[in-house]
Coordinates of C-alpha atoms and ligand atoms in Angstrom, one line a residue:
A1 CA 6.4 -8.5 -110.3
S2 CA 8.4 -10.8 -112.6
S3 CA 8.0 -13.9 -110.4
K4 CA 4.3 -13.4 -109.6
G5 CA 1.3 -15.0 -111.1
D6 CA 0.2 -17.9 -113.2
L7 CA 2.8 -19.3 -115.5
L8 CA 0.7 -18.2 -118.5
S9 CA 0.0 -14.7 -117.3
P10 CA 1.7 -12.0 -119.4
K11 CA 2.6 -10.3 -116.1
R12 CA 4.8 -13.2 -115.2
I13 CA 8.2 -13.0 -116.9
V14 CA 9.4 -16.6 -117.4
T15 CA 13.0 -17.8 -117.5
I16 CA 13.3 -20.7 -120.0
A17 CA 16.6 -22.7 -119.5
H18 CA 17.6 -23.4 -123.1
R19 CA 18.8 -27.0 -123.3
G20 CA 19.1 -26.7 -119.5
A21 CA 21.8 -24.5 -118.1
S22 CA 23.7 -25.1 -121.3
G23 CA 26.1 -22.2 -120.8
Y24 CA 27.6 -24.1 -117.9
A25 CA 27.1 -27.8 -118.6
P26 CA 26.7 -30.0 -121.6
E27 CA 23.3 -29.3 -123.2
H28 CA 20.5 -31.8 -122.7
T29 CA 22.1 -33.8 -120.0
M30 CA 20.8 -34.4 -116.4
S31 CA 23.7 -32.1 -115.2
S32 CA 22.4 -29.3 -117.4
Y33 CA 18.8 -29.7 -116.2
Q34 CA 19.8 -30.1 -112.5
L35 CA 21.8 -26.8 -112.7
A36 CA 18.8 -25.0 -114.4
Y37 CA 16.6 -26.3 -111.6
K38 CA 19.1 -25.1 -108.9
M39 CA 19.2 -21.7 -110.6
K40 CA 15.4 -21.5 -110.3
A41 CA 14.6 -21.3 -113.9
D42 CA 10.8 -21.4 -114.5
Y43 CA 11.1 -23.9 -117.3
I44 CA 13.5 -26.6 -118.5
E45 CA 13.7 -26.4 -122.3
L46 CA 13.8 -29.8 -124.1
D47 CA 14.3 -30.6 -127.8
L48 CA 13.0 -34.0 -128.8
Q49 CA 14.3 -36.5 -131.3
M50 CA 13.1 -40.1 -131.8
T51 CA 15.2 -43.2 -131.9
K52 CA 14.9 -46.1 -134.4
D53 CA 12.8 -48.0 -131.9
G54 CA 10.4 -45.1 -131.3
Q55 CA 11.8 -43.7 -128.0
L56 CA 11.8 -40.0 -127.4
I57 CA 15.2 -38.6 -126.3
A58 CA 16.4 -35.1 -125.5
M59 CA 18.8 -33.9 -128.2
H60 CA 18.9 -30.7 -130.3
D61 CA 20.5 -32.1 -133.6
E62 CA 19.0 -34.8 -135.8
T63 CA 22.5 -36.4 -135.8
L64 CA 24.6 -37.7 -132.9
D65 CA 27.9 -36.2 -134.2
R66 CA 28.1 -32.8 -132.4
T67 CA 27.0 -33.6 -128.9
T68 CA 28.1 -37.3 -128.5
N69 CA 31.0 -39.5 -129.5
G70 CA 28.7 -41.3 -131.9
S71 CA 27.8 -40.4 -135.5
G72 CA 24.9 -40.6 -137.9
A73 CA 21.2 -40.0 -137.6
V74 CA 19.3 -40.5 -134.4
K75 CA 16.5 -42.2 -136.3
D76 CA 19.0 -44.9 -137.5
H77 CA 20.0 -45.9 -133.9
T78 CA 18.2 -47.7 -131.2
L79 CA 18.0 -46.3 -127.7
R80 CA 20.2 -49.1 -126.5
E81 CA 22.9 -48.0 -129.0
I82 CA 22.5 -44.3 -128.0
K83 CA 22.8 -45.1 -124.3
Q84 CA 26.4 -46.4 -124.9
L85 CA 27.5 -42.9 -126.0
D86 CA 29.3 -40.2 -124.1
A87 CA 27.2 -36.9 -124.2
G88 CA 29.5 -34.8 -122.0
S89 CA 33.1 -35.0 -123.1
W90 CA 32.6 -32.9 -126.3
F91 CA 31.6 -30.0 -123.9
N92 CA 34.9 -30.3 -121.9
E93 CA 36.9 -30.4 -125.1
T94 CA 35.0 -27.4 -126.6
Y95 CA 34.7 -25.2 -123.5
H96 CA 37.9 -25.6 -121.5
N97 CA 37.0 -23.0 -118.9
Q98 CA 33.6 -24.7 -118.1
A99 CA 35.0 -28.2 -118.2
K100 CA 34.3 -30.6 -115.3
M101 CA 35.4 -34.1 -114.7
E102 CA 31.8 -35.1 -113.8
Y103 CA 30.6 -34.3 -117.3
K104 CA 32.7 -37.0 -118.8
G105 CA 30.6 -40.0 -119.8
L106 CA 27.2 -38.4 -119.2
K107 CA 24.4 -40.2 -121.0
V108 CA 21.7 -39.0 -123.4
P109 CA 18.5 -38.8 -121.4
T110 CA 15.1 -40.0 -122.5
L111 CA 12.0 -37.8 -122.0
D112 CA 10.7 -40.5 -119.7
E113 CA 13.8 -40.3 -117.5
I114 CA 13.7 -36.5 -117.3
L115 CA 10.0 -36.5 -116.3
E116 CA 10.7 -39.3 -113.8
T117 CA 13.6 -37.2 -112.2
F118 CA 11.9 -33.8 -111.9
G119 CA 8.2 -34.9 -111.8
K120 CA 6.0 -32.0 -110.8
H121 CA 8.9 -30.0 -109.2
A122 CA 9.8 -28.6 -112.6
N123 CA 8.0 -27.1 -115.6
Y124 CA 8.8 -28.2 -119.1
Y125 CA 9.0 -26.3 -122.4
I126 CA 9.1 -29.1 -125.0
E127 CA 10.0 -28.7 -128.7
T128 CA 8.9 -31.2 -131.3
K129 CA 12.0 -31.1 -133.5
S130 CA 11.8 -32.3 -137.1
P131 CA 8.3 -33.7 -136.7
N132 CA 8.3 -34.8 -140.4
T133 CA 11.2 -37.1 -139.8
Y134 CA 9.4 -38.8 -136.9
P135 CA 5.8 -39.8 -137.6
G136 CA 4.0 -40.6 -134.3
M137 CA 6.2 -38.3 -132.3
E138 CA 3.3 -36.2 -131.0
E139 CA 1.3 -39.3 -129.9
K140 CA 4.3 -40.6 -128.1
L141 CA 4.9 -37.3 -126.4
I142 CA 1.3 -37.1 -125.2
E143 CA 1.4 -40.7 -123.9
T144 CA 4.6 -40.0 -122.0
L145 CA 3.1 -36.8 -120.4
K146 CA 0.1 -38.7 -119.4
K147 CA 2.1 -41.5 -117.8
H148 CA 3.7 -38.8 -115.5
H149 CA 0.3 -37.1 -114.8
L150 CA 1.6 -33.9 -116.4
I151 CA -1.5 -33.5 -118.5
G152 CA -5.1 -34.3 -117.6
P153 CA -7.5 -33.3 -114.9
H154 CA -4.9 -32.8 -112.2
A155 CA -2.3 -31.0 -114.2
K156 CA -1.1 -27.5 -113.4
R157 CA -1.8 -24.9 -116.0
G158 CA 1.3 -24.0 -117.9
Q159 CA 3.4 -26.8 -116.3
V160 CA 4.0 -28.1 -119.8
M161 CA 4.3 -25.9 -122.9
I162 CA 4.7 -27.4 -126.4
Q163 CA 6.7 -25.4 -128.9
S164 CA 7.5 -26.0 -132.6
F165 CA 8.5 -24.3 -135.8
S166 CA 5.9 -26.7 -137.4
K167 CA 2.4 -25.4 -137.3
D168 CA 1.2 -28.9 -138.3
S169 CA 2.9 -30.4 -135.3
L170 CA 1.2 -27.9 -133.0
L171 CA -2.2 -28.6 -134.5
K172 CA -1.6 -32.3 -134.0
I173 CA -0.9 -31.6 -130.3
R174 CA -4.0 -29.5 -130.0
D175 CA -6.1 -32.3 -131.5
L176 CA -4.6 -34.8 -129.0
D177 CA -5.0 -32.5 -126.0
P178 CA -6.8 -29.2 -126.6
K179 CA -5.8 -27.9 -123.1
L180 CA -2.1 -28.1 -123.7
P181 CA -0.7 -24.6 -124.4
T182 CA 1.4 -24.3 -127.5
I183 CA 4.0 -21.7 -128.7
Q184 CA 4.7 -21.1 -132.4
L185 CA 8.4 -20.7 -133.0
L186 CA 9.4 -18.3 -135.8
N187 CA 12.8 -17.9 -137.5
A188 CA 14.2 -14.4 -138.2
K189 CA 12.8 -14.3 -141.8
S190 CA 9.2 -15.2 -140.8
M191 CA 9.3 -12.7 -137.9
Q192 CA 10.5 -9.9 -140.2
S193 CA 7.6 -10.4 -142.6
I194 CA 4.9 -11.0 -140.0
T195 CA 1.4 -9.5 -140.7
D196 CA -1.6 -8.8 -138.5
A197 CA -3.5 -11.6 -140.2
T198 CA -0.7 -14.1 -139.4
L199 CA -0.7 -13.1 -135.7
T200 CA -4.5 -13.5 -135.6
E201 CA -4.2 -16.9 -137.1
I202 CA -1.4 -18.0 -134.7
R203 CA -3.6 -16.8 -131.8
S204 CA -6.3 -19.3 -133.0
Y205 CA -4.2 -22.3 -131.9
A206 CA -1.3 -21.0 -129.8
V207 CA -0.9 -18.9 -126.6
G208 CA 2.4 -17.3 -127.7
I209 CA 5.3 -16.8 -130.1
G210 CA 8.9 -17.7 -129.8
P211 CA 10.9 -15.6 -132.3
D212 CA 14.6 -15.3 -133.0
F213 CA 15.4 -12.3 -130.7
K214 CA 17.6 -10.7 -133.4
S215 CA 14.6 -10.1 -135.6
L216 CA 12.5 -8.6 -132.9
K217 CA 11.7 -4.8 -133.2
G218 CA 9.8 -2.6 -130.7
K219 CA 6.9 -2.5 -133.2
N220 CA 6.7 -6.3 -133.4
V221 CA 6.6 -6.5 -129.6
Q222 CA 3.6 -4.2 -129.4
D223 CA 1.8 -6.0 -132.2
I224 CA 2.3 -9.4 -130.7
R225 CA 1.2 -8.3 -127.2
Q226 CA -1.8 -6.5 -128.6
H227 CA -2.9 -9.9 -130.1
D228 CA -2.8 -11.3 -126.6
L229 CA 0.1 -13.5 -127.4
L230 CA 2.9 -14.4 -125.0
L231 CA 6.3 -13.5 -126.3
H232 CA 9.4 -15.6 -125.5
P233 CA 12.3 -14.8 -127.8
Y234 CA 15.3 -17.2 -128.2
T235 CA 18.2 -17.4 -127.4
V236 CA 19.2 -14.4 -125.3
N237 CA 22.5 -14.8 -123.6
D238 CA 23.8 -11.2 -123.2
K239 CA 22.7 -9.1 -120.1
A240 CA 22.4 -5.8 -122.0
E241 CA 20.3 -7.6 -124.7
M242 CA 18.1 -9.1 -122.0
T243 CA 17.4 -5.6 -120.5
R244 CA 16.7 -4.2 -123.9
L245 CA 14.1 -6.9 -124.7
L246 CA 12.5 -6.7 -121.2
T247 CA 12.1 -2.9 -121.7
L248 CA 10.3 -3.6 -125.0
G249 CA 7.9 -5.9 -123.2
I250 CA 8.8 -9.5 -123.7
T251 CA 7.0 -12.0 -121.3
G252 CA 10.0 -14.4 -121.0
A253 CA 13.1 -15.6 -122.8
F254 CA 15.0 -18.7 -123.7
T255 CA 18.6 -18.4 -122.4
N256 CA 21.7 -20.6 -121.8
Y257 CA 22.2 -18.5 -118.6
A258 CA 19.1 -18.8 -116.5
D259 CA 20.9 -17.1 -113.6
L260 CA 21.7 -14.0 -115.7
F261 CA 18.1 -13.7 -117.0
N262 CA 16.7 -14.1 -113.4
E263 CA 19.0 -11.3 -112.4
A264 CA 18.0 -9.1 -115.3
K265 CA 14.3 -9.5 -114.8
K266 CA 14.4 -8.4 -111.2
E267 CA 14.2 -4.8 -112.3
F268 CA 10.9 -5.4 -114.3
Ligands
G3P301 O1 13.1 -23.6 -129.0 C1 13.5 -22.3 -129.1 C2 14.9 -22.3 -129.7 O2 15.6 -23.3 -128.9 C3 14.8 -22.7 -131.1 O3 16.1 -22.9 -131.6 O4 17.6 -24.4 -132.6 O5 17.9 -23.8 -130.2 O6 16.0 -25.3 -130.8 P1 16.9 -24.2 -131.3
CA302 CA1 14.6 -25.6 -128.9

């Protein structure tokens, strides 16, 4: 049952490859996305940042320091500058047993390049990161999706999901394209104090919730599902934890190990 149905159906359990297959390859590189695709993840997860010259790139942090050999804020660098950087060697140095020669010298990809590479063969679960730092990021995102025909009359339902911790950013997306499904991300603290009223409010603009899995109790799962919301916790990397959450009734998960979650969900 887990692989059947529309991408937005609660009966379909979706595997969201967090930063690509980031347990095996450097996060947010083409290698990481290619591997996620090979593992048959339902979605490639992308975090977006914006360069000084207004280009959207895939990167988790607001700074270049952790995942490249550069330093400083993304917003203070042009795409041309960022393209000089090595986005793979840090992985080899940090995870010796996953290191591969081919990761050395990998480049930071732009959203445009990712969509050009996978086109309609993949589905995309895109996060507007730090939208307050990047005015115009939502407009640029919509424009890029349009360019690749991933939104509009011929788009497949659920092929693109937009996720954010920022409600304002999701509302902006909804204003720009009311048909694009959005997911409200919640940190552990907001998940723990969630009320019925908040769930009803979230349902008015989003199709689902992406909470920190550590804060998710059985009672929350029932409440969320009763509000007709999809439930995709992040970031679930342990097989036993995957099984526990699937038993509670999640409808998908973010994971660094898409292969492991695909295996776990077969039983459900
Ligand atoms: O987008 C879901 C999850 O990825 C949120 O946490 O920090 O990994 O983007 P983060
Ligand atoms: Ca994310």
